[in-house]
Tab-separated table of C-alpha atoms in Angstrom:
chain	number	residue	atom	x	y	z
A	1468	UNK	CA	14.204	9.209	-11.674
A	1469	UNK	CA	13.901	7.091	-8.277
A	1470	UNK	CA	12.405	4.267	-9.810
A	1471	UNK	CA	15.123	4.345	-12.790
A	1472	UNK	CA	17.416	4.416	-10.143
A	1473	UNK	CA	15.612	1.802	-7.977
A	1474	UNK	CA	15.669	-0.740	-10.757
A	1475	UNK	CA	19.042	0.135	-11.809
A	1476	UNK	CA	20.622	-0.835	-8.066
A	1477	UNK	CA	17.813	-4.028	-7.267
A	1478	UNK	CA	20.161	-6.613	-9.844
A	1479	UNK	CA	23.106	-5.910	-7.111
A	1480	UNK	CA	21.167	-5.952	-3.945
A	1481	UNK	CA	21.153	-8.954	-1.413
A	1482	UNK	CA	18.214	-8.504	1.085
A	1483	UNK	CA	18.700	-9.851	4.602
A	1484	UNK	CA	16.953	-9.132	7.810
A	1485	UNK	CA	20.060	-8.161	9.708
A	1486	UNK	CA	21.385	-6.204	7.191
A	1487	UNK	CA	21.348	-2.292	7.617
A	1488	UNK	CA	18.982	0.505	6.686
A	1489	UNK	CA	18.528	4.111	6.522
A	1490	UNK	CA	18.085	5.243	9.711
A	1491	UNK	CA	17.389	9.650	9.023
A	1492	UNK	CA	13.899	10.525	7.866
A	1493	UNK	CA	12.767	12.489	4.293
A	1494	UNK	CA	10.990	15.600	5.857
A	1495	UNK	CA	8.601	17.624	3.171
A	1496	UNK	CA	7.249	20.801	5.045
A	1497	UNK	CA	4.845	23.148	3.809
A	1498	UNK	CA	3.111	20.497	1.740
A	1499	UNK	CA	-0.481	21.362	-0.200
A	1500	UNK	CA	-2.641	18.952	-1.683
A	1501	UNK	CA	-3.181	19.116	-5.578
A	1502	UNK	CA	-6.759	19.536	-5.733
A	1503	UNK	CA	-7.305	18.098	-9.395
A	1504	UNK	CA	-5.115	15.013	-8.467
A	1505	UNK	CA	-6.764	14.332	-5.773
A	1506	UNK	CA	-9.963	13.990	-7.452
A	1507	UNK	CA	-8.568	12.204	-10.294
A	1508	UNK	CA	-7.750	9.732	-7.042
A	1509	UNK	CA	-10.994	9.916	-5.778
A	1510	UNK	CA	-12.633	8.954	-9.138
A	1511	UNK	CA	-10.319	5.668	-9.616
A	1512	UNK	CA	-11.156	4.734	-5.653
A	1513	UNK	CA	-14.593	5.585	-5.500
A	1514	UNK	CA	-14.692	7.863	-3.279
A	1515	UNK	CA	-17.002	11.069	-3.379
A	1516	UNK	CA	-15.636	13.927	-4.779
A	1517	UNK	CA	-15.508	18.010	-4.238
A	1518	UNK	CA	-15.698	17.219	-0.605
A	1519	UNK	CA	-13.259	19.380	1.659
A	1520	UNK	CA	-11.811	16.478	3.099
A	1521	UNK	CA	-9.001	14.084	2.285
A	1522	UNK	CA	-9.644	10.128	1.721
A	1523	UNK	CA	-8.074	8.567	5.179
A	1524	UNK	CA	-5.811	6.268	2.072
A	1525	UNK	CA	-4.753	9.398	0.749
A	1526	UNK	CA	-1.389	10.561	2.847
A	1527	UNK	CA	-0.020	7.449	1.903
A	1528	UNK	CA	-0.404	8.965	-1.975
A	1529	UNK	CA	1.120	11.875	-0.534
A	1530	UNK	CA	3.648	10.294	1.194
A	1531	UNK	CA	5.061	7.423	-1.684
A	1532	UNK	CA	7.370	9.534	-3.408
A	1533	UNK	CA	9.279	10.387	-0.281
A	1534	UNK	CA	8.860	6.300	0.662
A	1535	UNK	CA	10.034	5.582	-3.255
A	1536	UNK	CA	13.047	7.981	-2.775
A	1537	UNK	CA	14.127	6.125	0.476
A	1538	UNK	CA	13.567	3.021	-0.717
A	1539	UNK	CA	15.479	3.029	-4.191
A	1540	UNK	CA	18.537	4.683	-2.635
A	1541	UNK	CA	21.557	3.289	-2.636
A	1542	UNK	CA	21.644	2.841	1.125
A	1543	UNK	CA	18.299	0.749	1.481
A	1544	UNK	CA	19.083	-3.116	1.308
A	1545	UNK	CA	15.862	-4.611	-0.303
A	1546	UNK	CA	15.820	-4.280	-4.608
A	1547	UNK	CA	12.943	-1.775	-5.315
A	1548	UNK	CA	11.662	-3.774	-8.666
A	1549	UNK	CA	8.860	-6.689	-7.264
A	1550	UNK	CA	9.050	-5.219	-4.070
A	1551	UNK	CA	5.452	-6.331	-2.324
A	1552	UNK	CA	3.160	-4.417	-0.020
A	1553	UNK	CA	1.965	-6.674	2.377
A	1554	UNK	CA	0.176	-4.785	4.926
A	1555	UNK	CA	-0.402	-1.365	6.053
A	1556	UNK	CA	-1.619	0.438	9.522
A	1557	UNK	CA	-3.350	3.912	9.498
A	1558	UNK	CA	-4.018	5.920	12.275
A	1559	UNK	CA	-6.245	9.126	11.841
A	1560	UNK	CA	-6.342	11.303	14.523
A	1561	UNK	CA	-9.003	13.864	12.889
A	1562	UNK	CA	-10.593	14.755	9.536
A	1563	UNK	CA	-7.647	16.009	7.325
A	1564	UNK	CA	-8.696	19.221	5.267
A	1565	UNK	CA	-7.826	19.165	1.698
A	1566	UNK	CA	-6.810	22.649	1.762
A	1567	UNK	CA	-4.721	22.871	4.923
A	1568	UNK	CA	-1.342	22.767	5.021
A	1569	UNK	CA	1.144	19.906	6.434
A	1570	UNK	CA	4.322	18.585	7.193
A	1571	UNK	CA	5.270	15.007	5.808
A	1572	UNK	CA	7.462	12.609	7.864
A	1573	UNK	CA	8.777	9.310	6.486
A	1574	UNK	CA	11.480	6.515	7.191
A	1575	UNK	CA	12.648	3.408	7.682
A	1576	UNK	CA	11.621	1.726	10.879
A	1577	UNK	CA	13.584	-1.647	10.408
A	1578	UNK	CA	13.755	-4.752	8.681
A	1579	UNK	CA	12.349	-8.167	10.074
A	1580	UNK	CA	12.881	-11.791	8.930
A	1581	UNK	CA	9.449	-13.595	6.777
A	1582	UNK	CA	9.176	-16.960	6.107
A	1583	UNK	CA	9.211	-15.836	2.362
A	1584	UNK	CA	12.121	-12.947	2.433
A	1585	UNK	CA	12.648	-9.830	4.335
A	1586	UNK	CA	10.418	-7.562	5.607
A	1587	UNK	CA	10.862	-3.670	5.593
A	1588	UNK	CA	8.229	-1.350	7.786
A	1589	UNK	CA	8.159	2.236	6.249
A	1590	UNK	CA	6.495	4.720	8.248
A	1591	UNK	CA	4.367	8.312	7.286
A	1592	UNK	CA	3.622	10.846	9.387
A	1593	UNK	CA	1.196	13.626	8.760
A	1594	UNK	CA	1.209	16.866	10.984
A	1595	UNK	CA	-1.028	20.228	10.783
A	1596	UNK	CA	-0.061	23.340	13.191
A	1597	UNK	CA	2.663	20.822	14.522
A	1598	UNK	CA	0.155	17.759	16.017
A	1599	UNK	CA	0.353	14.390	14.268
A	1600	UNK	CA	-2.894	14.265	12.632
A	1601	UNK	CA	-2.174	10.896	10.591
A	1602	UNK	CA	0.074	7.736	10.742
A	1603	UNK	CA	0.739	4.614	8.957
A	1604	UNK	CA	2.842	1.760	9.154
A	1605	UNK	CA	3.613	-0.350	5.611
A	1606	UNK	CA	5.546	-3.278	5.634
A	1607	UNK	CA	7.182	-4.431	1.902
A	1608	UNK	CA	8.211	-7.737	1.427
A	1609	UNK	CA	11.345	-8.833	-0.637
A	1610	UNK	CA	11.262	-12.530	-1.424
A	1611	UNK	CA	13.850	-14.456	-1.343
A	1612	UNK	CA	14.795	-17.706	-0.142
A	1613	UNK	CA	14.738	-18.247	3.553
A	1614	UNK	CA	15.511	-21.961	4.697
A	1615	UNK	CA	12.186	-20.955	6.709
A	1616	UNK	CA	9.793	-24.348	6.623
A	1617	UNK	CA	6.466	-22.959	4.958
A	1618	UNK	CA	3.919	-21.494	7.995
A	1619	UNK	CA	1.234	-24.012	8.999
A	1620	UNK	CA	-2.026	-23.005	7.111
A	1621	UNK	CA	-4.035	-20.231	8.450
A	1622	UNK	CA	-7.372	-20.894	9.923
A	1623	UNK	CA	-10.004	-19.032	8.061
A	1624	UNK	CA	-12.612	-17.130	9.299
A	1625	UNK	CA	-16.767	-17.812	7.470
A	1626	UNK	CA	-16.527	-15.320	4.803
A	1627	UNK	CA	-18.499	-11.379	5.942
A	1628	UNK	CA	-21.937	-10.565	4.392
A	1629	UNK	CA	-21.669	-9.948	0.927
A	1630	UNK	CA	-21.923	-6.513	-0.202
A	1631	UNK	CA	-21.463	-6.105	-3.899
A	1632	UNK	CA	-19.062	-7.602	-6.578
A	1633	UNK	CA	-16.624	-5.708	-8.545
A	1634	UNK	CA	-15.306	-6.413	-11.859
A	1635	UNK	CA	-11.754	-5.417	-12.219
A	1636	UNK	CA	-10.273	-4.092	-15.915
A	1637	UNK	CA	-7.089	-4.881	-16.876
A	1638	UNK	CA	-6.264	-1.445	-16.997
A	1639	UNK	CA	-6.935	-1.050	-13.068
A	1640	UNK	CA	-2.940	-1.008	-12.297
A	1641	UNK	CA	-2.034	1.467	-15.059
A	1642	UNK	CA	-4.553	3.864	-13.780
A	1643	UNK	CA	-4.103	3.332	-9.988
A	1644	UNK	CA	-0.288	4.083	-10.972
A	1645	UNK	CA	-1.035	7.289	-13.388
A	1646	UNK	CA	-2.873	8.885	-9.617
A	1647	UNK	CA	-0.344	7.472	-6.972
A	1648	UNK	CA	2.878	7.456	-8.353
A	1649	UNK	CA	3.254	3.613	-7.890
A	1650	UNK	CA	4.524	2.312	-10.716
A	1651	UNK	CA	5.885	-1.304	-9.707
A	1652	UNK	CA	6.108	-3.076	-13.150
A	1653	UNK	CA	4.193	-6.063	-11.342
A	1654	UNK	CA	0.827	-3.962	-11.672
A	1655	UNK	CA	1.161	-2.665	-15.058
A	1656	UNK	CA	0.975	-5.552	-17.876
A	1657	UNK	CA	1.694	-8.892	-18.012
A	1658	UNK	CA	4.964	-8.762	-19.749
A	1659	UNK	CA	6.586	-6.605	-16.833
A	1660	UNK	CA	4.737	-8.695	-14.055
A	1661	UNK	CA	5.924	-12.093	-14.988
A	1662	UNK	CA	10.035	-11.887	-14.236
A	1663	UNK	CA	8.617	-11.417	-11.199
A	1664	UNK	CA	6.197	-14.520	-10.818
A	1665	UNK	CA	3.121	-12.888	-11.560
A	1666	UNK	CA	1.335	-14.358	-14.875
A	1667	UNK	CA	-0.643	-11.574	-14.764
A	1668	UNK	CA	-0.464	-8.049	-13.529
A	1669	UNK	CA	-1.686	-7.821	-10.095
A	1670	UNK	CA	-3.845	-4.987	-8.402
A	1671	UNK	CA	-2.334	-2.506	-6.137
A	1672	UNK	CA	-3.249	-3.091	-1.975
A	1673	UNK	CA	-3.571	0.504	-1.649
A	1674	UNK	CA	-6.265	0.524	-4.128
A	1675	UNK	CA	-8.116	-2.233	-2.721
A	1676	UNK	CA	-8.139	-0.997	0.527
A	1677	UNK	CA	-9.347	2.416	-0.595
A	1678	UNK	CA	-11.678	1.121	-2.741
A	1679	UNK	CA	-12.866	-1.102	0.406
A	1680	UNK	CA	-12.923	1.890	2.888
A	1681	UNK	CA	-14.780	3.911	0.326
A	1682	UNK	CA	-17.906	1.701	0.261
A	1683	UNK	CA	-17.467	1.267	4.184
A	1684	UNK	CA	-16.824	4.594	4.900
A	1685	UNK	CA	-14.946	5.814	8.099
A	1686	UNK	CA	-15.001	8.051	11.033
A	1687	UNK	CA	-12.936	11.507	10.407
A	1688	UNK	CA	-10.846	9.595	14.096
A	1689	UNK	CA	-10.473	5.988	12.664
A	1690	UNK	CA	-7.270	3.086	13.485
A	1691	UNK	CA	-7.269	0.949	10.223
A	1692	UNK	CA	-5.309	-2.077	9.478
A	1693	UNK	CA	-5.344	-4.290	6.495
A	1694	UNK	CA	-3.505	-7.114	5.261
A	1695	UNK	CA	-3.010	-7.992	1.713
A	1696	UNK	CA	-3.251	-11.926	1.969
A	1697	UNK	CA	-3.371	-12.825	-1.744
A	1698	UNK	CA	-2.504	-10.971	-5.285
A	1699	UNK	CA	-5.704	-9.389	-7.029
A	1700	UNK	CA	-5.118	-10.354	-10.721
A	1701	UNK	CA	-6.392	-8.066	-13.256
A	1702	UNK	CA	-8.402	-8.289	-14.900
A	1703	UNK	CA	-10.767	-10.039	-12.523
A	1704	UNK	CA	-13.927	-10.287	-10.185
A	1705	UNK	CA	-14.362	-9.637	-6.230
A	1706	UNK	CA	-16.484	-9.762	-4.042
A	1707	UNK	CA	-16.232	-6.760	-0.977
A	1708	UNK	CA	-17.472	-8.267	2.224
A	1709	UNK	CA	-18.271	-6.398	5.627
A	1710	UNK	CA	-19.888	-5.980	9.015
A	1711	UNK	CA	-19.452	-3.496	11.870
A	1712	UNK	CA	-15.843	-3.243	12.447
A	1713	UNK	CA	-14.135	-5.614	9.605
A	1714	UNK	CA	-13.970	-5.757	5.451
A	1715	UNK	CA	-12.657	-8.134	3.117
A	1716	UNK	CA	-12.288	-8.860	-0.281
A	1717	UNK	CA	-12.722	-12.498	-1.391
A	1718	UNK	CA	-11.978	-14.153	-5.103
A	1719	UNK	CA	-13.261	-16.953	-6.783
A	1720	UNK	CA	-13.338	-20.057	-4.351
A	1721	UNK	CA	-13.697	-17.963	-1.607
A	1722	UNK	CA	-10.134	-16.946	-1.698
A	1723	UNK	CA	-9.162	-13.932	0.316
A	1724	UNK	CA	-7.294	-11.446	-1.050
A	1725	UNK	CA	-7.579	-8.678	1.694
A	1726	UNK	CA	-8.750	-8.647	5.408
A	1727	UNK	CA	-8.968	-4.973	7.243
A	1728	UNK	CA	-10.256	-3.598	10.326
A	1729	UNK	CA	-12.118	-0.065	11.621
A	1730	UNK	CA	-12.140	0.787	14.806
């Protein structure tokens, strides 16, 4: 219903960086993790299942609908339909147990000017016994025109060691969606990505960054940041890149499409 609702409103909205927000946070107590969905997640990321832990991507999964209702209301300025994720922060304060229980935090933290649009940050909150156990930051990009002259072009780091390749299906966005929730028309088939400049459906950054940090693996106390630097179409090849402390993934050309961080 929040998407229906979403899409409905985005014709009518006019995104700004000065225009105002929702400022009061959604608040899910009590929440439990749905064991089979969770390894239905795990399968599409790649990351082990039956393990009594919780992928450090995975409160973000847990978190979306809340982020979805806030950001299809009537109230929040940017139009939900082609709305981009354009980088996300996580901060994991412990190992997260599947089966404990928590308490889910999200809102609005503002809305900042980009040389292509507007910029919203959304921030999740995970807490167990009443400690934060597990943070992120997303910003979502509406684009628009700015009058902002085009940034100057970004100097590129050599490319990481090469790990492996990985051939994308074109059915990567309708699966990603049918585990997270996320169903942004822009990663589901081509005729629903293109009114919004995509020829092709595109994959979703949360699945390339958990597909990334399942192959790197991380600490159960980890700070990770990614960017999403470039569109993944689909279908497609990659090729994941890492060394102590950083992953990538890089297209054909050697163009990257994410750059992330573990520390």
């Amino acid at each position: 219903m929040a998407v229906v609702l979403g899409a409905l409103r985005s014709p009518f909205k006019r995104p700004r960086p000065d225009a105002d927000f929702p400022r009061g946070p959604l608040v899910l107590p009590g929440l439990r993790v749905d064991l089979a969905r969770l390894a239905a997640y795990e399968r599409v990321c790649g990351f082990a299942t039956g393990e009594d832990a919780l992928p450090v991507t995975y409160p973000h999964v847990l978190g979306f609908p809340s982020a979805l209702r806030l950001m299809s209301g009537r109230d929040f300025p940017l139009p939900l339909l082609g709305l981009v994720h354009t980088s996300i922060e996580i901060t994991q304060r412990e190992r997260l147990a599947a089966l404990q229980e928590y308490d889910l935090t999200v809102y609005v933290d503002g809305l900042a000017p980009h040389r292509r649009g507007t910029e919203a940050t959304v921030v999740t909150e995970l807490r167990a016994g009443g400690a934060a156990v597990w943070e992120s930051r997303s910003t979502y990009l509406a684009r628009h025109r700015t009058g902002t002259r085009a940034a100057a072009p970004r100097q590129e780091r050599p490319p990481l060691p090469a790990v492996t390749d990985w051939r994308l299906g074109a059915d990567l966005g309708r699966r990603y969606a049918a585990v997270s929730g996320d169903r942004n028309p822009i990663h589901l088939h081509p005729l629903t990505a293109r009114p919004f400049g995509f020829p092709r459906p595109i994959a979703h950054g949360m699945w390339t960054v958990a597909r990334c940090l399942a192959s790197y693996g991380t600490p159960p106390a980890a700070r990770i940041t990614a960017e999403f630097r470039a569109p993944v179409p689909l279908p497609g090849t990659v090729m994941f890149g890492a060394e102590p402390g950083r992953f990538e993934l890089r297209g054909g050309g050697g163009r990257v499409h994410l750059a992330g961080t573990v520390s």
